[in-house]
Amino acid sequence: KLQAGDAEALAAWESLCAASRVEYQKIYDLLSIEGLIERGESFYNPYLNGIIEDLESKGLAVESEGATAVFLEGYTNRD
Protein backbone atom coordinates (compact mmCIF):
# COMPACT_ATOMS: atom_id res chain seq x y z
CA LYS A 1 0.00 0.00 0.00
CA LEU A 2 2.80 2.41 0.87
CA GLN A 3 4.54 1.98 -2.48
CA ALA A 4 1.21 2.54 -4.24
CA GLY A 5 0.76 5.88 -2.48
CA ASP A 6 -2.04 4.90 -0.11
CA ALA A 7 -2.70 8.03 2.00
CA GLU A 8 -3.19 6.16 5.28
CA ALA A 9 -0.08 4.05 4.81
CA LEU A 10 1.93 7.12 3.80
CA ALA A 11 0.78 9.04 6.89
CA ALA A 12 1.75 6.12 9.12
CA TRP A 13 5.16 5.88 7.44
CA GLU A 14 5.81 9.61 7.81
CA SER A 15 4.84 9.42 11.49
CA LEU A 16 7.22 6.51 12.04
CA CYS A 17 10.03 8.35 10.24
CA ALA A 18 9.48 11.50 12.32
CA ALA A 19 9.58 9.51 15.57
CA SER A 20 12.74 7.73 14.40
CA ARG A 21 14.44 11.04 13.59
CA VAL A 22 13.80 12.27 17.14
CA GLU A 23 15.47 9.17 18.58
CA TYR A 24 18.36 9.23 16.09
CA GLN A 25 19.02 12.85 16.96
CA LYS A 26 19.53 11.92 20.61
CA ILE A 27 22.30 9.54 19.56
CA TYR A 28 23.82 12.07 17.15
CA ASP A 29 23.87 14.66 19.93
CA LEU A 30 25.62 12.25 22.31
CA LEU A 31 28.24 11.56 19.66
CA SER A 32 28.53 15.23 18.61
CA ILE A 33 27.54 14.38 15.04
CA GLU A 34 26.36 17.35 13.01
CA GLY A 35 25.49 18.09 9.40
CA LEU A 36 24.20 14.70 8.30
CA ILE A 37 22.22 14.56 5.08
CA GLU A 38 19.24 12.25 5.31
CA ARG A 39 18.83 9.94 2.35
CA GLY A 40 16.17 7.28 2.09
CA GLU A 41 16.72 3.82 0.67
CA SER A 42 15.53 4.92 -2.76
CA PHE A 43 18.56 7.22 -3.04
CA TYR A 44 20.71 4.15 -3.69
CA ASN A 45 18.49 2.53 -6.36
CA PRO A 46 20.43 3.96 -9.35
CA TYR A 47 23.62 2.37 -8.00
CA LEU A 48 22.31 -1.13 -7.30
CA ASN A 49 22.66 -2.72 -10.75
CA GLY A 50 26.32 -1.73 -11.03
CA ILE A 51 27.08 -2.94 -7.53
CA ILE A 52 25.36 -6.27 -8.15
CA GLU A 53 27.22 -6.74 -11.44
CA ASP A 54 30.52 -5.96 -9.69
CA LEU A 55 29.82 -8.41 -6.86
CA GLU A 56 28.75 -11.13 -9.31
CA SER A 57 31.82 -10.62 -11.48
CA LYS A 58 33.98 -11.14 -8.39
CA GLY A 59 32.06 -14.28 -7.44
CA LEU A 60 30.75 -12.68 -4.26
CA ALA A 61 27.05 -12.44 -5.11
CA VAL A 62 24.99 -15.54 -5.78
CA GLU A 63 21.32 -16.34 -6.29
CA SER A 64 19.63 -17.69 -3.19
CA GLU A 65 15.89 -18.35 -2.92
CA GLY A 66 15.17 -16.03 -5.85
CA ALA A 67 17.27 -13.13 -4.54
CA THR A 68 20.83 -11.97 -5.09
CA ALA A 69 22.77 -12.50 -1.87
CA VAL A 70 26.28 -12.13 -0.49
CA PHE A 71 27.29 -14.65 2.13
CA LEU A 72 30.09 -13.50 4.39
CA GLU A 73 32.76 -15.88 5.61
CA GLY A 74 32.13 -16.97 9.17
CA TYR A 75 28.34 -16.48 9.00
CA THR A 76 26.25 -19.59 8.46
CA ASN A 77 22.70 -18.27 8.94
CA ARG A 78 20.67 -15.09 9.51
CA ASP A 79 22.01 -14.70 13.05
Tab-separated table of C-alpha atoms in Angstrom:
chain	number	residue	atom	x	y	z
A	1	LYS	CA	0.000	0.000	0.000
A	2	LEU	CA	2.799	2.411	0.874
A	3	GLN	CA	4.544	1.975	-2.477
A	4	ALA	CA	1.214	2.536	-4.238
A	5	GLY	CA	0.761	5.875	-2.481
A	6	ASP	CA	-2.042	4.903	-0.110
A	7	ALA	CA	-2.702	8.034	1.997
A	8	GLU	CA	-3.186	6.165	5.276
A	9	ALA	CA	-0.079	4.047	4.812
A	10	LEU	CA	1.933	7.117	3.796
A	11	ALA	CA	0.780	9.038	6.891
A	12	ALA	CA	1.746	6.119	9.125
A	13	TRP	CA	5.163	5.877	7.441
A	14	GLU	CA	5.806	9.611	7.814
A	15	SER	CA	4.842	9.419	11.494
A	16	LEU	CA	7.220	6.512	12.035
A	17	CYS	CA	10.031	8.353	10.245
A	18	ALA	CA	9.478	11.496	12.318
A	19	ALA	CA	9.582	9.512	15.569
A	20	SER	CA	12.735	7.730	14.401
A	21	ARG	CA	14.439	11.045	13.588
A	22	VAL	CA	13.803	12.274	17.136
A	23	GLU	CA	15.468	9.173	18.584
A	24	TYR	CA	18.358	9.232	16.089
A	25	GLN	CA	19.020	12.854	16.961
A	26	LYS	CA	19.532	11.920	20.609
A	27	ILE	CA	22.299	9.542	19.565
A	28	TYR	CA	23.818	12.072	17.146
A	29	ASP	CA	23.866	14.657	19.926
A	30	LEU	CA	25.618	12.253	22.314
A	31	LEU	CA	28.242	11.560	19.658
A	32	SER	CA	28.525	15.226	18.613
A	33	ILE	CA	27.536	14.375	15.042
A	34	GLU	CA	26.361	17.347	13.006
A	35	GLY	CA	25.491	18.089	9.400
A	36	LEU	CA	24.197	14.699	8.303
A	37	ILE	CA	22.220	14.563	5.078
A	38	GLU	CA	19.241	12.247	5.310
A	39	ARG	CA	18.830	9.935	2.354
A	40	GLY	CA	16.168	7.279	2.094
A	41	GLU	CA	16.721	3.820	0.673
A	42	SER	CA	15.535	4.920	-2.761
A	43	PHE	CA	18.562	7.220	-3.043
A	44	TYR	CA	20.705	4.146	-3.691
A	45	ASN	CA	18.486	2.526	-6.357
A	46	PRO	CA	20.431	3.960	-9.349
A	47	TYR	CA	23.619	2.371	-7.998
A	48	LEU	CA	22.306	-1.134	-7.302
A	49	ASN	CA	22.662	-2.722	-10.750
A	50	GLY	CA	26.317	-1.727	-11.032
A	51	ILE	CA	27.078	-2.941	-7.534
A	52	ILE	CA	25.361	-6.272	-8.147
A	53	GLU	CA	27.223	-6.737	-11.436
A	54	ASP	CA	30.516	-5.963	-9.693
A	55	LEU	CA	29.817	-8.410	-6.861
A	56	GLU	CA	28.746	-11.130	-9.306
A	57	SER	CA	31.823	-10.622	-11.485
A	58	LYS	CA	33.975	-11.143	-8.394
A	59	GLY	CA	32.059	-14.282	-7.437
A	60	LEU	CA	30.751	-12.684	-4.263
A	61	ALA	CA	27.046	-12.440	-5.107
A	62	VAL	CA	24.986	-15.543	-5.779
A	63	GLU	CA	21.323	-16.341	-6.288
A	64	SER	CA	19.628	-17.687	-3.187
A	65	GLU	CA	15.889	-18.354	-2.918
A	66	GLY	CA	15.175	-16.026	-5.847
A	67	ALA	CA	17.270	-13.128	-4.541
A	68	THR	CA	20.828	-11.971	-5.087
A	69	ALA	CA	22.770	-12.503	-1.872
A	70	VAL	CA	26.279	-12.128	-0.486
A	71	PHE	CA	27.286	-14.651	2.134
A	72	LEU	CA	30.087	-13.505	4.388
A	73	GLU	CA	32.763	-15.878	5.615
A	74	GLY	CA	32.128	-16.968	9.167
A	75	TYR	CA	28.343	-16.479	8.999
A	76	THR	CA	26.248	-19.585	8.460
A	77	ASN	CA	22.699	-18.272	8.937
A	78	ARG	CA	20.673	-15.091	9.513
A	79	ASP	CA	22.014	-14.698	13.053
